[in-house]
């Protein structure tokens, strides 16, 4: 414990020294290690983050597409659970250095790619993030447009309503991102339990309207052999 405390103080002091004299190409406010006082994320925040990343519209769409493709509900849920667990392992390994030393990903990959080569994986990661952010924003915009269509049915077939909903949702997300990581932490602290409550509320409402689950839970898998299931599994 004492050694860890000394190491933390040394790291904080080193960060302060770098701020006074540094190469701007290698060190700036965004690349600087976070000192102990800046590490405000606790266990609940990480749970809320993972919950928000897993329990979302795209997950629901994936589950429904798996069932529509021939899986029963158990196979669909286990497939999604397996996918999340597979992704979890490299994410934890990749994030360990940042969680322990407070360094961001572009700095962490300098150990293997060098100071200039690290720009490549950082940019590739940014491109993937931009694409995923665009998909999420489009789905969010569609949801808002659908709600507007329920409130004002005359807007259902107006394309500009969908585009305005998409841009509005995108701008709302950009505002949160622009405010910084603390705004994301604050938002997710409330959004995660809100999503859980609203999802359960929506589930019970649909069960009431439909009179139960119906044949969904009793529908068998359409895959007669393990081979046919695996071919669909890896194709999806």
Short mmCIF file of C-alpha atoms in Angstrom, two decimals, residues 5-233:
data_model
loop_
_atom_site.label_atom_id
_atom_site.label_comp_id
_atom_site.label_asym_id
_atom_site.label_seq_id
_atom_site.Cartn_x
_atom_site.Cartn_y
_atom_site.Cartn_z
CA UNK A 5 1.00 5.56 -2.59
CA UNK A 6 4.60 6.63 -3.26
CA UNK A 7 4.29 5.58 -6.92
CA UNK A 8 1.11 7.61 -7.28
CA UNK A 9 2.76 10.71 -5.81
CA UNK A 10 5.76 10.27 -8.10
CA UNK A 11 3.45 9.97 -11.13
CA UNK A 12 1.51 13.08 -10.11
CA UNK A 13 4.75 15.02 -9.65
CA UNK A 14 6.04 13.81 -13.01
CA UNK A 15 2.82 14.97 -14.64
CA UNK A 16 3.20 18.40 -13.09
CA UNK A 17 6.80 18.62 -14.34
CA UNK A 18 5.76 17.65 -17.86
CA UNK A 19 3.14 20.40 -17.87
CA UNK A 20 5.87 22.96 -17.29
CA UNK A 21 8.22 21.74 -20.06
CA UNK A 22 7.12 19.40 -22.84
CA UNK A 23 6.96 18.71 -26.55
CA UNK A 24 3.48 19.70 -27.74
CA UNK A 25 3.55 16.89 -30.32
CA UNK A 26 3.82 14.31 -27.57
CA UNK A 27 2.11 15.91 -24.62
CA UNK A 28 -0.95 18.12 -24.20
CA UNK A 29 -3.96 18.37 -21.91
CA UNK A 30 -5.79 15.57 -23.74
CA UNK A 31 -2.81 13.19 -23.65
CA UNK A 32 -1.68 14.00 -20.12
CA UNK A 33 -2.06 11.28 -17.47
CA UNK A 34 -4.90 11.91 -15.04
CA UNK A 35 -3.67 12.56 -11.53
CA UNK A 36 -5.27 10.90 -8.51
CA UNK A 37 -7.64 13.80 -7.82
CA UNK A 38 -9.02 13.58 -11.38
CA UNK A 39 -9.98 9.91 -11.14
CA UNK A 40 -13.59 10.31 -10.11
CA UNK A 41 -15.04 7.17 -11.72
CA UNK A 42 -16.01 4.51 -9.20
CA UNK A 43 -17.36 0.97 -9.44
CA UNK A 44 -20.93 2.14 -9.97
CA UNK A 45 -19.89 4.41 -12.85
CA UNK A 46 -18.18 1.55 -14.69
CA UNK A 47 -21.17 -0.73 -14.09
CA UNK A 48 -23.47 1.99 -15.41
CA UNK A 49 -21.22 2.44 -18.45
CA UNK A 50 -21.18 -1.27 -19.28
CA UNK A 51 -24.92 -1.54 -18.68
CA UNK A 52 -25.60 1.40 -21.00
CA UNK A 53 -23.37 -0.11 -23.69
CA UNK A 54 -25.05 -3.52 -23.46
CA UNK A 55 -28.72 -2.71 -22.87
CA UNK A 56 -29.55 -0.55 -25.87
CA UNK A 57 -31.64 -0.47 -29.02
CA UNK A 58 -28.98 -2.14 -31.17
CA UNK A 59 -28.90 -5.09 -28.75
CA UNK A 60 -32.68 -5.43 -28.99
CA UNK A 61 -32.45 -5.27 -32.81
CA UNK A 62 -29.74 -7.94 -32.82
CA UNK A 63 -31.81 -10.23 -30.59
CA UNK A 64 -34.89 -9.84 -32.78
CA UNK A 65 -32.87 -10.49 -35.96
CA UNK A 66 -31.40 -13.67 -34.45
CA UNK A 67 -34.89 -14.94 -33.57
CA UNK A 68 -36.18 -13.96 -37.01
CA UNK A 69 -33.23 -15.84 -38.52
CA UNK A 70 -34.22 -19.10 -36.82
CA UNK A 71 -32.88 -19.10 -33.26
CA UNK A 72 -35.14 -19.63 -30.28
CA UNK A 73 -35.05 -17.04 -27.52
CA UNK A 74 -32.54 -18.96 -25.39
CA UNK A 75 -30.07 -19.30 -28.25
CA UNK A 76 -30.43 -15.61 -29.10
CA UNK A 77 -29.79 -14.47 -25.53
CA UNK A 78 -26.82 -16.83 -25.09
CA UNK A 79 -25.35 -15.64 -28.41
CA UNK A 80 -25.54 -12.01 -27.35
CA UNK A 81 -24.16 -12.84 -23.89
CA UNK A 82 -21.25 -14.72 -25.47
CA UNK A 83 -20.53 -11.82 -27.81
CA UNK A 84 -20.47 -9.35 -24.93
CA UNK A 85 -18.19 -11.58 -22.88
CA UNK A 86 -15.78 -12.02 -25.80
CA UNK A 87 -15.59 -8.26 -26.28
CA UNK A 88 -15.23 -7.72 -22.53
CA UNK A 89 -11.90 -9.59 -22.26
CA UNK A 90 -9.84 -7.46 -24.72
CA UNK A 91 -11.55 -4.32 -23.46
CA UNK A 92 -10.45 -5.03 -19.90
CA UNK A 93 -6.91 -5.89 -21.01
CA UNK A 94 -6.75 -2.78 -23.17
CA UNK A 95 -8.10 -0.55 -20.40
CA UNK A 96 -5.93 -1.89 -17.58
CA UNK A 97 -3.02 0.48 -18.21
CA UNK A 98 -5.33 3.47 -18.36
CA UNK A 99 -7.12 2.50 -15.17
CA UNK A 100 -3.85 1.88 -13.31
CA UNK A 101 -1.68 4.71 -14.62
CA UNK A 102 -4.24 7.20 -15.91
CA UNK A 103 -2.87 7.26 -19.46
CA UNK A 104 -5.15 7.44 -22.53
CA UNK A 105 -5.13 4.85 -25.33
CA UNK A 106 -3.00 6.91 -27.81
CA UNK A 107 -0.26 7.10 -25.18
CA UNK A 108 -0.58 3.45 -24.16
CA UNK A 109 -0.03 2.16 -27.72
CA UNK A 110 3.23 4.10 -28.03
CA UNK A 111 4.84 1.21 -26.18
CA UNK A 112 4.20 -1.10 -29.16
CA UNK A 113 3.81 1.30 -32.11
CA UNK A 114 6.20 4.10 -31.19
CA UNK A 115 5.41 7.79 -30.78
CA UNK A 116 4.52 8.30 -34.45
CA UNK A 117 3.19 4.86 -35.26
CA UNK A 118 0.71 5.16 -32.38
CA UNK A 119 -1.24 7.63 -34.51
CA UNK A 120 -2.36 4.76 -36.78
CA UNK A 121 -4.26 2.62 -34.23
CA UNK A 122 -5.55 5.80 -32.58
CA UNK A 123 -7.01 7.02 -35.89
CA UNK A 124 -8.42 3.57 -36.74
CA UNK A 125 -10.12 3.48 -33.36
CA UNK A 126 -11.49 6.98 -33.94
CA UNK A 127 -12.88 6.03 -37.36
CA UNK A 128 -14.68 3.00 -35.91
CA UNK A 129 -16.02 5.16 -33.08
CA UNK A 130 -17.32 7.75 -35.57
CA UNK A 131 -19.09 5.07 -37.58
CA UNK A 132 -20.66 3.51 -34.49
CA UNK A 133 -21.65 6.95 -33.20
CA UNK A 134 -23.34 7.67 -36.54
CA UNK A 135 -25.30 4.40 -36.38
CA UNK A 136 -26.42 5.09 -32.81
CA UNK A 137 -27.40 8.66 -33.69
CA UNK A 138 -29.43 7.46 -36.69
CA UNK A 139 -31.29 4.93 -34.54
CA UNK A 140 -31.90 7.59 -31.88
CA UNK A 141 -33.20 9.95 -34.54
CA UNK A 142 -35.55 7.28 -35.87
CA UNK A 143 -36.90 6.71 -32.35
CA UNK A 144 -37.54 10.44 -31.88
CA UNK A 145 -39.18 10.67 -35.32
CA UNK A 146 -41.41 7.71 -34.42
CA UNK A 147 -42.51 9.42 -31.20
CA UNK A 148 -43.21 12.63 -33.11
CA UNK A 149 -45.25 10.56 -35.57
CA UNK A 150 -47.39 9.21 -32.73
CA UNK A 151 -48.01 12.71 -31.35
CA UNK A 152 -48.54 14.31 -34.78
CA UNK A 153 -49.53 11.61 -37.32
CA UNK A 154 -49.40 14.09 -40.21
CA UNK A 155 -45.57 14.15 -39.91
CA UNK A 156 -45.10 10.41 -40.47
CA UNK A 157 -44.29 10.67 -44.18
CA UNK A 158 -42.26 13.89 -44.02
CA UNK A 159 -38.56 13.10 -44.61
CA UNK A 160 -37.31 16.32 -43.04
CA UNK A 161 -38.79 15.25 -39.67
CA UNK A 162 -36.52 12.18 -39.63
CA UNK A 163 -33.46 14.20 -40.64
CA UNK A 164 -34.24 16.92 -38.11
CA UNK A 165 -34.64 14.25 -35.41
CA UNK A 166 -31.32 12.69 -36.39
CA UNK A 167 -29.47 16.02 -36.33
CA UNK A 168 -31.13 17.00 -33.05
CA UNK A 169 -30.16 13.73 -31.42
CA UNK A 170 -26.62 14.07 -32.81
CA UNK A 171 -26.28 17.62 -31.48
CA UNK A 172 -27.54 16.55 -28.06
CA UNK A 173 -24.89 13.83 -27.90
CA UNK A 174 -22.20 16.21 -29.12
CA UNK A 175 -23.12 18.67 -26.38
CA UNK A 176 -22.59 15.99 -23.72
CA UNK A 177 -19.29 14.92 -25.29
CA UNK A 178 -18.12 18.52 -25.59
CA UNK A 179 -18.73 19.04 -21.89
CA UNK A 180 -16.20 16.31 -21.16
CA UNK A 181 -15.94 12.96 -19.43
CA UNK A 182 -17.49 14.23 -16.20
CA UNK A 183 -20.71 15.11 -18.00
CA UNK A 184 -20.81 11.57 -19.41
CA UNK A 185 -20.28 10.13 -15.93
CA UNK A 186 -23.04 12.33 -14.52
CA UNK A 187 -25.48 11.44 -17.31
CA UNK A 188 -24.88 7.71 -17.10
CA UNK A 189 -25.27 7.73 -13.33
CA UNK A 190 -28.95 8.51 -13.95
CA UNK A 191 -29.52 7.05 -17.41
CA UNK A 192 -28.55 3.46 -16.49
CA UNK A 193 -31.23 2.96 -13.79
CA UNK A 194 -33.68 4.99 -15.90
CA UNK A 195 -33.12 2.64 -18.85
CA UNK A 196 -33.70 -0.38 -16.62
CA UNK A 197 -36.94 1.00 -15.17
CA UNK A 198 -38.27 2.14 -18.56
CA UNK A 199 -37.34 -1.14 -20.26
CA UNK A 200 -39.19 -3.15 -17.62
CA UNK A 201 -42.16 -0.77 -17.83
CA UNK A 202 -42.25 -1.15 -21.61
CA UNK A 203 -41.97 -4.94 -21.31
CA UNK A 204 -44.91 -5.22 -18.90
CA UNK A 205 -46.96 -2.80 -21.01
CA UNK A 206 -46.37 -4.93 -24.13
CA UNK A 207 -47.19 -8.11 -22.21
CA UNK A 208 -50.45 -6.55 -21.06
CA UNK A 209 -51.38 -5.41 -24.58
CA UNK A 210 -50.42 -8.73 -26.18
CA UNK A 211 -51.94 -10.89 -23.46
CA UNK A 212 -48.63 -12.57 -22.62
CA UNK A 213 -45.57 -13.75 -24.51
CA UNK A 214 -47.64 -15.89 -26.82
CA UNK A 215 -45.73 -18.40 -28.93
CA UNK A 216 -42.39 -16.57 -28.75
CA UNK A 217 -40.97 -18.40 -25.72
CA UNK A 218 -42.29 -21.77 -26.85
CA UNK A 219 -41.19 -21.45 -30.48
CA UNK A 220 -38.49 -24.04 -31.24
CA UNK A 221 -35.26 -23.36 -33.06
CA UNK A 222 -35.52 -23.79 -36.83
CA UNK A 223 -32.01 -25.25 -36.99
CA UNK A 224 -32.21 -29.03 -37.19
CA UNK A 225 -28.47 -29.69 -36.91
CA UNK A 226 -25.53 -28.16 -35.05
CA UNK A 227 -23.84 -27.44 -38.37
CA UNK A 228 -26.73 -25.34 -39.68
CA UNK A 229 -26.83 -23.41 -36.42
CA UNK A 230 -23.08 -22.73 -36.49
CA UNK A 231 -23.22 -21.57 -40.11
CA UNK A 232 -25.87 -19.00 -39.19
CA UNK A 233 -24.05 -18.13 -35.96
#
